[in-house]
């Protein structure tokens, strides 16, 4: 290897691209292997980072994920690359709806036609380099001469050196989760569901049917994609709050309570199953964001702001305000301060004692409780706590298990049509 290994790699890369072009029948995908080799060789030989891994993603449609995902070998995603055929009009593609979605979702992204490379950070173009001219390979059937090799070396080093910044507040985390959850809903789950239905079924279609059977019988595909995306994203968030610093999608399943059947099934598939590649990419991306977040610090901030002893429940309002503010407004998803919840529940408990002659209030035999729009089950959870406390004071702790089985489980009801608060509420009750 010469004293300038990057230049040698670029020359070898252009030779491979030109050979593919001379075949005369090359498609965009025909050039992928050359770019994949360049990235891995550059990381190893120029940056001394042999752990870098490049994954070429399946290209089912013009939507979905970018064509390449780059890992650092430590369960962390470095960035994504969207490749177009040599000589493509990158100016036009840059302003397309597809690239706008990619730029709005992925903070470290390259757009390339295999000759020009454009680097975007948080949606903004920060660097562009022309390595060679595609018309020389196309029209003259020769390998184009190298042009801005030093500039491309700088761009690739900058791209491969990226890591997600640590998120320290709830608003930032909500923004990062929301944009990835929207992408997961619209560009991954909806497309996978449609493809699986066309092919006679599959795991995601199976969950769609299960959700129809056990949760919402008139659930549409669009509603399911939204519900399933929120379930994954917020379930990962909830699992992250229980995990240590080492967190990824494979670890999430162990932090889902065993009391929640359908959510356990979802995360057994998400964490341990053989996921479609496009789905795995986005789930791992969300897990990477959560791993990089100071979740304990964020929840402590919520607690200090007076949002109760279980601020994870109230983060959903912050998340939904970013993810789907119209639904938040329409569904009335607004956090009720925990002191207000306790005041209302104690007032109901007192009314049962004084106006309905139920000495044990919420713990009295035959009392039925219903919350018809339960959200994260904050009110039923507080009611259960007060009922159990009252029972213990009156009859001792020995009979609490039987009391829960006999009175709480058969007589306390709650309905919620939004899946994420449903899941979080189940975790709370469980």
PDB file of N, CA, C and O in Angstrom, residues 65 69 71 75-77 80 105-107 164-165 167 172-186 188-189 225-226 228-241 247-250 252 267 270 275 278-293 295 315 319 323:
ATOM      1  N   UNK A  65     -36.173   2.061   3.795  1.00  0.00           N
ATOM      2  CA  UNK A  65     -34.942   2.620   4.337  1.00  0.00           C
ATOM      3  C   UNK A  65     -33.947   2.961   3.240  1.00  0.00           C
ATOM      4  O   UNK A  65     -34.059   2.475   2.108  1.00  0.00           O
ATOM      5  N   UNK A  69     -26.680   0.737   5.506  1.00  0.00           N
ATOM      6  CA  UNK A  69     -26.571   1.118   6.917  1.00  0.00           C
ATOM      7  C   UNK A  69     -25.151   0.794   7.377  1.00  0.00           C
ATOM      8  O   UNK A  69     -24.621  -0.280   7.076  1.00  0.00           O
ATOM      9  N   UNK A  71     -22.547   0.343  10.611  1.00  0.00           N
ATOM     10  CA  UNK A  71     -22.420   0.095  12.050  1.00  0.00           C
ATOM     11  C   UNK A  71     -20.984   0.320  12.493  1.00  0.00           C
ATOM     12  O   UNK A  71     -20.058   0.232  11.695  1.00  0.00           O
ATOM     13  N   UNK A  75     -22.972  -2.375  18.277  1.00  0.00           N
ATOM     14  CA  UNK A  75     -24.420  -2.178  18.389  1.00  0.00           C
ATOM     15  C   UNK A  75     -24.817  -0.712  18.226  1.00  0.00           C
ATOM     16  O   UNK A  75     -25.887  -0.308  18.644  1.00  0.00           O
ATOM     17  N   UNK A  76     -23.956   0.091  17.619  1.00  0.00           N
ATOM     18  CA  UNK A  76     -24.280   1.497  17.402  1.00  0.00           C
ATOM     19  C   UNK A  76     -24.310   1.795  15.910  1.00  0.00           C
ATOM     20  O   UNK A  76     -23.406   1.401  15.168  1.00  0.00           O
ATOM     21  N   UNK A  77     -25.317   2.506  15.490  1.00  0.00           N
ATOM     22  CA  UNK A  77     -25.468   2.859  14.084  1.00  0.00           C
ATOM     23  C   UNK A  77     -24.696   4.143  13.812  1.00  0.00           C
ATOM     24  O   UNK A  77     -24.885   5.145  14.492  1.00  0.00           O
ATOM     25  N   UNK A  80     -26.353   6.300   7.408  1.00  0.00           N
ATOM     26  CA  UNK A  80     -27.030   5.656   6.283  1.00  0.00           C
ATOM     27  C   UNK A  80     -26.566   6.299   4.981  1.00  0.00           C
ATOM     28  O   UNK A  80     -26.159   7.465   4.946  1.00  0.00           O
ATOM     29  N   UNK A 105     -35.207  12.117   9.223  1.00  0.00           N
ATOM     30  CA  UNK A 105     -35.193  10.996  10.167  1.00  0.00           C
ATOM     31  C   UNK A 105     -33.784  10.628  10.608  1.00  0.00           C
ATOM     32  O   UNK A 105     -33.541  10.396  11.792  1.00  0.00           O
ATOM     33  N   UNK A 106     -32.861  10.574   9.659  1.00  0.00           N
ATOM     34  CA  UNK A 106     -31.522  10.059   9.941  1.00  0.00           C
ATOM     35  C   UNK A 106     -30.528  11.217  10.059  1.00  0.00           C
ATOM     36  O   UNK A 106     -30.336  11.969   9.098  1.00  0.00           O
ATOM     37  N   UNK A 107     -29.874  11.369  11.198  1.00  0.00           N
ATOM     38  CA  UNK A 107     -29.027  12.553  11.427  1.00  0.00           C
ATOM     39  C   UNK A 107     -27.691  12.523  10.699  1.00  0.00           C
ATOM     40  O   UNK A 107     -27.021  13.542  10.629  1.00  0.00           O
ATOM     41  N   UNK A 164     -24.279   9.291  17.808  1.00  0.00           N
ATOM     42  CA  UNK A 164     -25.445  10.043  18.272  1.00  0.00           C
ATOM     43  C   UNK A 164     -25.089  10.877  19.502  1.00  0.00           C
ATOM     44  O   UNK A 164     -24.489  10.354  20.443  1.00  0.00           O
ATOM     45  N   UNK A 165     -25.457  12.145  19.504  1.00  0.00           N
ATOM     46  CA  UNK A 165     -25.223  12.947  20.706  1.00  0.00           C
ATOM     47  C   UNK A 165     -26.117  12.477  21.839  1.00  0.00           C
ATOM     48  O   UNK A 165     -27.224  11.984  21.612  1.00  0.00           O
ATOM     49  N   UNK A 167     -28.770  12.613  24.625  1.00  0.00           N
ATOM     50  CA  UNK A 167     -29.987  13.408  24.825  1.00  0.00           C
ATOM     51  C   UNK A 167     -30.220  13.569  26.316  1.00  0.00           C
ATOM     52  O   UNK A 167     -30.239  12.586  27.063  1.00  0.00           O
ATOM     53  N   UNK A 172     -36.086  16.818  23.738  1.00  0.00           N
ATOM     54  CA  UNK A 172     -35.187  16.301  22.711  1.00  0.00           C
ATOM     55  C   UNK A 172     -35.455  14.828  22.435  1.00  0.00           C
ATOM     56  O   UNK A 172     -35.491  14.394  21.282  1.00  0.00           O
ATOM     57  N   UNK A 173     -35.643  14.056  23.509  1.00  0.00           N
ATOM     58  CA  UNK A 173     -35.906  12.631  23.330  1.00  0.00           C
ATOM     59  C   UNK A 173     -37.225  12.412  22.599  1.00  0.00           C
ATOM     60  O   UNK A 173     -37.320  11.546  21.717  1.00  0.00           O
ATOM     61  N   UNK A 174     -38.242  13.191  22.932  1.00  0.00           N
ATOM     62  CA  UNK A 174     -39.533  13.066  22.264  1.00  0.00           C
ATOM     63  C   UNK A 174     -39.406  13.357  20.774  1.00  0.00           C
ATOM     64  O   UNK A 174     -40.003  12.663  19.941  1.00  0.00           O
ATOM     65  N   UNK A 175     -38.624  14.374  20.412  1.00  0.00           N
ATOM     66  CA  UNK A 175     -38.422  14.720  19.003  1.00  0.00           C
ATOM     67  C   UNK A 175     -37.747  13.563  18.265  1.00  0.00           C
ATOM     68  O   UNK A 175     -38.184  13.159  17.174  1.00  0.00           O
ATOM     69  N   UNK A 176     -36.673  13.017  18.854  1.00  0.00           N
ATOM     70  CA  UNK A 176     -35.943  11.938  18.197  1.00  0.00           C
ATOM     71  C   UNK A 176     -36.792  10.679  18.071  1.00  0.00           C
ATOM     72  O   UNK A 176     -36.769   9.999  17.039  1.00  0.00           O
ATOM     73  N   UNK A 177     -37.531  10.348  19.108  1.00  0.00           N
ATOM     74  CA  UNK A 177     -38.408   9.178  19.050  1.00  0.00           C
ATOM     75  C   UNK A 177     -39.537   9.377  18.051  1.00  0.00           C
ATOM     76  O   UNK A 177     -39.888   8.462  17.295  1.00  0.00           O
ATOM     77  N   UNK A 178     -40.113  10.568  18.047  1.00  0.00           N
ATOM     78  CA  UNK A 178     -41.287  10.827  17.208  1.00  0.00           C
ATOM     79  C   UNK A 178     -40.954  10.711  15.725  1.00  0.00           C
ATOM     80  O   UNK A 178     -41.699  10.088  14.957  1.00  0.00           O
ATOM     81  N   UNK A 179     -39.854  11.295  15.287  1.00  0.00           N
ATOM     82  CA  UNK A 179     -39.560  11.268  13.856  1.00  0.00           C
ATOM     83  C   UNK A 179     -39.228   9.849  13.391  1.00  0.00           C
ATOM     84  O   UNK A 179     -39.591   9.456  12.270  1.00  0.00           O
ATOM     85  N   UNK A 180     -38.591   9.053  14.245  1.00  0.00           N
ATOM     86  CA  UNK A 180     -38.304   7.668  13.871  1.00  0.00           C
ATOM     87  C   UNK A 180     -39.560   6.807  13.910  1.00  0.00           C
ATOM     88  O   UNK A 180     -39.711   5.886  13.107  1.00  0.00           O
ATOM     89  N   UNK A 181     -40.456   7.096  14.845  1.00  0.00           N
ATOM     90  CA  UNK A 181     -41.705   6.336  14.927  1.00  0.00           C
ATOM     91  C   UNK A 181     -42.591   6.617  13.716  1.00  0.00           C
ATOM     92  O   UNK A 181     -43.231   5.709  13.179  1.00  0.00           O
ATOM     93  N   UNK A 182     -42.631   7.865  13.268  1.00  0.00           N
ATOM     94  CA  UNK A 182     -43.382   8.192  12.053  1.00  0.00           C
ATOM     95  C   UNK A 182     -42.805   7.457  10.848  1.00  0.00           C
ATOM     96  O   UNK A 182     -43.534   6.920  10.012  1.00  0.00           O
ATOM     97  N   UNK A 183     -41.481   7.427  10.744  1.00  0.00           N
ATOM     98  CA  UNK A 183     -40.838   6.724   9.638  1.00  0.00           C
ATOM     99  C   UNK A 183     -41.141   5.227   9.724  1.00  0.00           C
ATOM    100  O   UNK A 183     -41.441   4.579   8.708  1.00  0.00           O
ATOM    101  N   UNK A 184     -41.061   4.680  10.920  1.00  0.00           N
ATOM    102  CA  UNK A 184     -41.375   3.270  11.122  1.00  0.00           C
ATOM    103  C   UNK A 184     -42.804   2.965  10.690  1.00  0.00           C
ATOM    104  O   UNK A 184     -43.071   1.963  10.025  1.00  0.00           O
ATOM    105  N   UNK A 185     -43.726   3.842  11.022  1.00  0.00           N
ATOM    106  CA  UNK A 185     -45.140   3.669  10.658  1.00  0.00           C
ATOM    107  C   UNK A 185     -45.357   3.726   9.149  1.00  0.00           C
ATOM    108  O   UNK A 185     -45.976   2.817   8.575  1.00  0.00           O
ATOM    109  N   UNK A 186     -44.836   4.777   8.516  1.00  0.00           N
ATOM    110  CA  UNK A 186     -45.185   5.065   7.127  1.00  0.00           C
ATOM    111  C   UNK A 186     -44.313   4.342   6.107  1.00  0.00           C
ATOM    112  O   UNK A 186     -44.805   3.947   5.048  1.00  0.00           O
ATOM    113  N   UNK A 188     -42.050   1.649   6.788  1.00  0.00           N
ATOM    114  CA  UNK A 188     -41.618   0.286   7.083  1.00  0.00           C
ATOM    115  C   UNK A 188     -42.818  -0.623   7.340  1.00  0.00           C
ATOM    116  O   UNK A 188     -43.091  -1.543   6.566  1.00  0.00           O
ATOM    117  N   UNK A 189     -43.563  -0.366   8.408  1.00  0.00           N
ATOM    118  CA  UNK A 189     -44.639  -1.276   8.788  1.00  0.00           C
ATOM    119  C   UNK A 189     -45.734  -1.315   7.731  1.00  0.00           C
ATOM    120  O   UNK A 189     -46.202  -2.399   7.339  1.00  0.00           O
ATOM    121  N   UNK A 225     -50.741   0.134  11.493  1.00  0.00           N
ATOM    122  CA  UNK A 225     -49.365   0.590  11.317  1.00  0.00           C
ATOM    123  C   UNK A 225     -49.008   1.633  12.368  1.00  0.00           C
ATOM    124  O   UNK A 225     -47.910   1.612  12.943  1.00  0.00           O
ATOM    125  N   UNK A 226     -49.949   2.540  12.653  1.00  0.00           N
ATOM    126  CA  UNK A 226     -49.724   3.563  13.678  1.00  0.00           C
ATOM    127  C   UNK A 226     -49.633   2.929  15.060  1.00  0.00           C
ATOM    128  O   UNK A 226     -48.714   3.208  15.843  1.00  0.00           O
ATOM    129  N   UNK A 228     -48.975  -0.183  15.907  1.00  0.00           N
ATOM    130  CA  UNK A 228     -47.831  -1.078  16.043  1.00  0.00           C
ATOM    131  C   UNK A 228     -46.532  -0.282  16.185  1.00  0.00           C
ATOM    132  O   UNK A 228     -45.659  -0.633  16.995  1.00  0.00           O
ATOM    133  N   UNK A 229     -46.402   0.807  15.420  1.00  0.00           N
ATOM    134  CA  UNK A 229     -45.202   1.642  15.515  1.00  0.00           C
ATOM    135  C   UNK A 229     -45.086   2.264  16.901  1.00  0.00           C
ATOM    136  O   UNK A 229     -44.010   2.279  17.503  1.00  0.00           O
ATOM    137  N   UNK A 230     -46.196   2.788  17.408  1.00  0.00           N
ATOM    138  CA  UNK A 230     -46.163   3.373  18.749  1.00  0.00           C
ATOM    139  C   UNK A 230     -45.857   2.317  19.801  1.00  0.00           C
ATOM    140  O   UNK A 230     -45.133   2.581  20.768  1.00  0.00           O
ATOM    141  N   UNK A 231     -46.428   1.139  19.632  1.00  0.00           N
ATOM    142  CA  UNK A 231     -46.186   0.062  20.592  1.00  0.00           C
ATOM    143  C   UNK A 231     -44.703  -0.282  20.655  1.00  0.00           C
ATOM    144  O   UNK A 231     -44.120  -0.435  21.731  1.00  0.00           O
ATOM    145  N   UNK A 232     -44.069  -0.397  19.495  1.00  0.00           N
ATOM    146  CA  UNK A 232     -42.649  -0.715  19.449  1.00  0.00           C
ATOM    147  C   UNK A 232     -41.820   0.397  20.086  1.00  0.00           C
ATOM    148  O   UNK A 232     -40.982   0.152  20.956  1.00  0.00           O
ATOM    149  N   UNK A 233     -42.066   1.640  19.643  1.00  0.00           N
ATOM    150  CA  UNK A 233     -41.240   2.756  20.106  1.00  0.00           C
ATOM    151  C   UNK A 233     -41.403   2.995  21.597  1.00  0.00           C
ATOM    152  O   UNK A 233     -40.411   3.131  22.333  1.00  0.00           O
ATOM    153  N   UNK A 234     -42.652   3.041  22.057  1.00  0.00           N
ATOM    154  CA  UNK A 234     -42.845   3.344  23.471  1.00  0.00           C
ATOM    155  C   UNK A 234     -42.544   2.139  24.349  1.00  0.00           C
ATOM    156  O   UNK A 234     -42.114   2.283  25.496  1.00  0.00           O
ATOM    157  N   UNK A 235     -42.760   0.942  23.819  1.00  0.00           N
ATOM    158  CA  UNK A 235     -42.350  -0.248  24.565  1.00  0.00           C
ATOM    159  C   UNK A 235     -40.843  -0.292  24.756  1.00  0.00           C
ATOM    160  O   UNK A 235     -40.345  -0.652  25.827  1.00  0.00           O
ATOM    161  N   UNK A 236     -40.089   0.082  23.700  1.00  0.00           N
ATOM    162  CA  UNK A 236     -38.637   0.175  23.831  1.00  0.00           C
ATOM    163  C   UNK A 236     -38.251   1.228  24.868  1.00  0.00           C
ATOM    164  O   UNK A 236     -37.326   1.033  25.662  1.00  0.00           O
ATOM    165  N   UNK A 237     -38.963   2.356  24.848  1.00  0.00           N
ATOM    166  CA  UNK A 237     -38.689   3.400  25.834  1.00  0.00           C
ATOM    167  C   UNK A 237     -38.919   2.871  27.248  1.00  0.00           C
ATOM    168  O   UNK A 237     -38.086   3.072  28.146  1.00  0.00           O
ATOM    169  N   UNK A 238     -40.049   2.199  27.458  1.00  0.00           N
ATOM    170  CA  UNK A 238     -40.352   1.671  28.783  1.00  0.00           C
ATOM    171  C   UNK A 238     -39.313   0.637  29.216  1.00  0.00           C
ATOM    172  O   UNK A 238     -38.877   0.617  30.369  1.00  0.00           O
ATOM    173  N   UNK A 239     -38.898  -0.218  28.277  1.00  0.00           N
ATOM    174  CA  UNK A 239     -37.872  -1.210  28.594  1.00  0.00           C
ATOM    175  C   UNK A 239     -36.548  -0.525  28.933  1.00  0.00           C
ATOM    176  O   UNK A 239     -35.837  -0.949  29.843  1.00  0.00           O
ATOM    177  N   UNK A 240     -36.243   0.549  28.218  1.00  0.00           N
ATOM    178  CA  UNK A 240     -34.991   1.269  28.464  1.00  0.00           C
ATOM    179  C   UNK A 240     -34.947   1.854  29.870  1.00  0.00           C
ATOM    180  O   UNK A 240     -33.872   1.910  30.503  1.00  0.00           O
ATOM    181  N   UNK A 241     -36.080   2.281  30.390  1.00  0.00           N
ATOM    182  CA  UNK A 241     -36.095   2.852  31.732  1.00  0.00           C
ATOM    183  C   UNK A 241     -35.771   1.801  32.789  1.00  0.00           C
ATOM    184  O   UNK A 241     -35.379   2.155  33.900  1.00  0.00           O
ATOM    185  N   UNK A 247     -27.974  -1.348  26.201  1.00  0.00           N
ATOM    186  CA  UNK A 247     -29.349  -1.553  25.753  1.00  0.00           C
ATOM    187  C   UNK A 247     -29.396  -1.691  24.243  1.00  0.00           C
ATOM    188  O   UNK A 247     -28.740  -0.941  23.520  1.00  0.00           O
ATOM    189  N   UNK A 248     -30.143  -2.676  23.774  1.00  0.00           N
ATOM    190  CA  UNK A 248     -30.409  -2.852  22.352  1.00  0.00           C
ATOM    191  C   UNK A 248     -31.716  -3.612  22.197  1.00  0.00           C
ATOM    192  O   UNK A 248     -32.345  -3.981  23.199  1.00  0.00           O
ATOM    193  N   UNK A 249     -32.142  -3.835  20.978  1.00  0.00           N
ATOM    194  CA  UNK A 249     -33.457  -4.452  20.781  1.00  0.00           C
ATOM    195  C   UNK A 249     -33.507  -5.882  21.323  1.00  0.00           C
ATOM    196  O   UNK A 249     -34.556  -6.338  21.781  1.00  0.00           O
ATOM    197  N   UNK A 250     -32.371  -6.596  21.285  1.00  0.00           N
ATOM    198  CA  UNK A 250     -32.376  -7.971  21.792  1.00  0.00           C
ATOM    199  C   UNK A 250     -32.623  -8.023  23.296  1.00  0.00           C
ATOM    200  O   UNK A 250     -33.169  -8.995  23.813  1.00  0.00           O
ATOM    201  N   UNK A 252     -34.509  -5.873  25.010  1.00  0.00           N
ATOM    202  CA  UNK A 252     -35.770  -5.250  25.408  1.00  0.00           C
ATOM    203  C   UNK A 252     -36.763  -6.261  25.970  1.00  0.00           C
ATOM    204  O   UNK A 252     -37.485  -5.976  26.932  1.00  0.00           O
ATOM    205  N   UNK A 267     -42.895  -8.116  21.636  1.00  0.00           N
ATOM    206  CA  UNK A 267     -41.470  -7.901  21.875  1.00  0.00           C
ATOM    207  C   UNK A 267     -40.660  -9.186  21.817  1.00  0.00           C
ATOM    208  O   UNK A 267     -39.442  -9.129  21.614  1.00  0.00           O
ATOM    209  N   UNK A 270     -39.988  -8.779  18.209  1.00  0.00           N
ATOM    210  CA  UNK A 270     -39.118  -7.632  17.936  1.00  0.00           C
ATOM    211  C   UNK A 270     -37.696  -7.885  18.434  1.00  0.00           C
ATOM    212  O   UNK A 270     -36.717  -7.558  17.770  1.00  0.00           O
ATOM    213  N   UNK A 275     -36.589 -10.697  12.070  1.00  0.00           N
ATOM    214  CA  UNK A 275     -37.327  -9.564  11.549  1.00  0.00           C
ATOM    215  C   UNK A 275     -37.004  -9.313  10.083  1.00  0.00           C
ATOM    216  O   UNK A 275     -35.873  -9.553   9.657  1.00  0.00           O
ATOM    217  N   UNK A 278     -35.771  -4.351   6.859  1.00  0.00           N
ATOM    218  CA  UNK A 278     -36.155  -2.951   6.993  1.00  0.00           C
ATOM    219  C   UNK A 278     -36.711  -2.644   8.379  1.00  0.00           C
ATOM    220  O   UNK A 278     -36.475  -1.569   8.935  1.00  0.00           O
ATOM    221  N   UNK A 279     -37.463  -3.589   8.940  1.00  0.00           N
ATOM    222  CA  UNK A 279     -38.002  -3.399  10.284  1.00  0.00           C
ATOM    223  C   UNK A 279     -36.888  -3.453  11.315  1.00  0.00           C
ATOM    224  O   UNK A 279     -36.844  -2.632  12.245  1.00  0.00           O
ATOM    225  N   UNK A 280     -35.982  -4.407  11.168  1.00  0.00           N
ATOM    226  CA  UNK A 280     -34.871  -4.524  12.118  1.00  0.00           C
ATOM    227  C   UNK A 280     -34.044  -3.246  12.159  1.00  0.00           C
ATOM    228  O   UNK A 280     -33.624  -2.796  13.231  1.00  0.00           O
ATOM    229  N   UNK A 281     -33.830  -2.645  10.990  1.00  0.00           N
ATOM    230  CA  UNK A 281     -33.025  -1.426  10.921  1.00  0.00           C
ATOM    231  C   UNK A 281     -33.626  -0.325  11.779  1.00  0.00           C
ATOM    232  O   UNK A 281     -32.939   0.321  12.582  1.00  0.00           O
ATOM    233  N   UNK A 282     -34.937  -0.082  11.631  1.00  0.00           N
ATOM    234  CA  UNK A 282     -35.547   1.015  12.357  1.00  0.00           C
ATOM    235  C   UNK A 282     -35.683   0.714  13.840  1.00  0.00           C
ATOM    236  O   UNK A 282     -35.531   1.607  14.680  1.00  0.00           O
ATOM    237  N   UNK A 283     -35.959  -0.529  14.199  1.00  0.00           N
ATOM    238  CA  UNK A 283     -36.038  -0.889  15.614  1.00  0.00           C
ATOM    239  C   UNK A 283     -34.680  -0.683  16.267  1.00  0.00           C
ATOM    240  O   UNK A 283     -34.571  -0.133  17.371  1.00  0.00           O
ATOM    241  N   UNK A 284     -33.625  -1.097  15.590  1.00  0.00           N
ATOM    242  CA  UNK A 284     -32.278  -0.919  16.130  1.00  0.00           C
ATOM    243  C   UNK A 284     -31.908   0.562  16.204  1.00  0.00           C
ATOM    244  O   UNK A 284     -31.213   0.995  17.134  1.00  0.00           O
ATOM    245  N   UNK A 285     -32.378   1.341  15.244  1.00  0.00           N
ATOM    246  CA  UNK A 285     -32.115   2.780  15.268  1.00  0.00           C
ATOM    247  C   UNK A 285     -32.789   3.437  16.474  1.00  0.00           C
ATOM    248  O   UNK A 285     -32.189   4.254  17.173  1.00  0.00           O
ATOM    249  N   UNK A 286     -34.038   3.070  16.740  1.00  0.00           N
ATOM    250  CA  UNK A 286     -34.751   3.611  17.902  1.00  0.00           C
ATOM    251  C   UNK A 286     -34.058   3.177  19.195  1.00  0.00           C
ATOM    252  O   UNK A 286     -33.871   3.979  20.119  1.00  0.00           O
ATOM    253  N   UNK A 287     -33.667   1.906  19.257  1.00  0.00           N
ATOM    254  CA  UNK A 287     -32.966   1.425  20.447  1.00  0.00           C
ATOM    255  C   UNK A 287     -31.654   2.172  20.642  1.00  0.00           C
ATOM    256  O   UNK A 287     -31.251   2.461  21.780  1.00  0.00           O
ATOM    257  N   UNK A 288     -30.979   2.510  19.539  1.00  0.00           N
ATOM    258  CA  UNK A 288     -29.714   3.241  19.626  1.00  0.00           C
ATOM    259  C   UNK A 288     -29.932   4.643  20.179  1.00  0.00           C
ATOM    260  O   UNK A 288     -29.143   5.141  20.994  1.00  0.00           O
ATOM    261  N   UNK A 289     -31.015   5.305  19.753  1.00  0.00           N
ATOM    262  CA  UNK A 289     -31.352   6.623  20.296  1.00  0.00           C
ATOM    263  C   UNK A 289     -31.596   6.530  21.795  1.00  0.00           C
ATOM    264  O   UNK A 289     -31.115   7.358  22.580  1.00  0.00           O
ATOM    265  N   UNK A 290     -32.348   5.520  22.203  1.00  0.00           N
ATOM    266  CA  UNK A 290     -32.662   5.355  23.626  1.00  0.00           C
ATOM    267  C   UNK A 290     -31.412   5.012  24.431  1.00  0.00           C
ATOM    268  O   UNK A 290     -31.258   5.465  25.567  1.00  0.00           O
ATOM    269  N   UNK A 291     -30.530   4.206  23.859  1.00  0.00           N
ATOM    270  CA  UNK A 291     -29.291   3.880  24.564  1.00  0.00           C
ATOM    271  C   UNK A 291     -28.453   5.129  24.783  1.00  0.00           C
ATOM    272  O   UNK A 291     -27.766   5.267  25.801  1.00  0.00           O
ATOM    273  N   UNK A 292     -28.517   6.069  23.824  1.00  0.00           N
ATOM    274  CA  UNK A 292     -27.720   7.296  23.918  1.00  0.00           C
ATOM    275  C   UNK A 292     -28.374   8.359  24.797  1.00  0.00           C
ATOM    276  O   UNK A 292     -27.775   9.416  25.016  1.00  0.00           O
ATOM    277  N   UNK A 293     -29.584   8.108  25.249  1.00  0.00           N
ATOM    278  CA  UNK A 293     -30.304   9.103  26.049  1.00  0.00           C
ATOM    279  C   UNK A 293     -30.045   8.904  27.541  1.00  0.00           C
ATOM    280  O   UNK A 293     -29.907   7.770  28.014  1.00  0.00           O
ATOM    281  N   UNK A 295     -31.827   8.549  30.134  1.00  0.00           N
ATOM    282  CA  UNK A 295     -33.228   8.301  30.483  1.00  0.00           C
ATOM    283  C   UNK A 295     -33.483   8.523  31.966  1.00  0.00           C
ATOM    284  O   UNK A 295     -34.487   9.135  32.352  1.00  0.00           O
ATOM    285  N   UNK A 315     -44.567  10.949  30.268  1.00  0.00           N
ATOM    286  CA  UNK A 315     -43.749  11.263  29.106  1.00  0.00           C
ATOM    287  C   UNK A 315     -44.528  11.049  27.810  1.00  0.00           C
ATOM    288  O   UNK A 315     -44.216  11.659  26.777  1.00  0.00           O
ATOM    289  N   UNK A 319     -44.219  12.906  24.192  1.00  0.00           N
ATOM    290  CA  UNK A 319     -43.949  12.158  22.966  1.00  0.00           C
ATOM    291  C   UNK A 319     -45.035  12.407  21.918  1.00  0.00           C
ATOM    292  O   UNK A 319     -44.751  12.700  20.752  1.00  0.00           O
ATOM    293  N   UNK A 323     -45.041  13.467  18.016  1.00  0.00           N
ATOM    294  CA  UNK A 323     -45.351  12.412  17.053  1.00  0.00           C
ATOM    295  C   UNK A 323     -46.618  12.706  16.258  1.00  0.00           C
ATOM    296  O   UNK A 323     -46.649  12.593  15.037  1.00  0.00           O
TER     297      UNK A 323
END
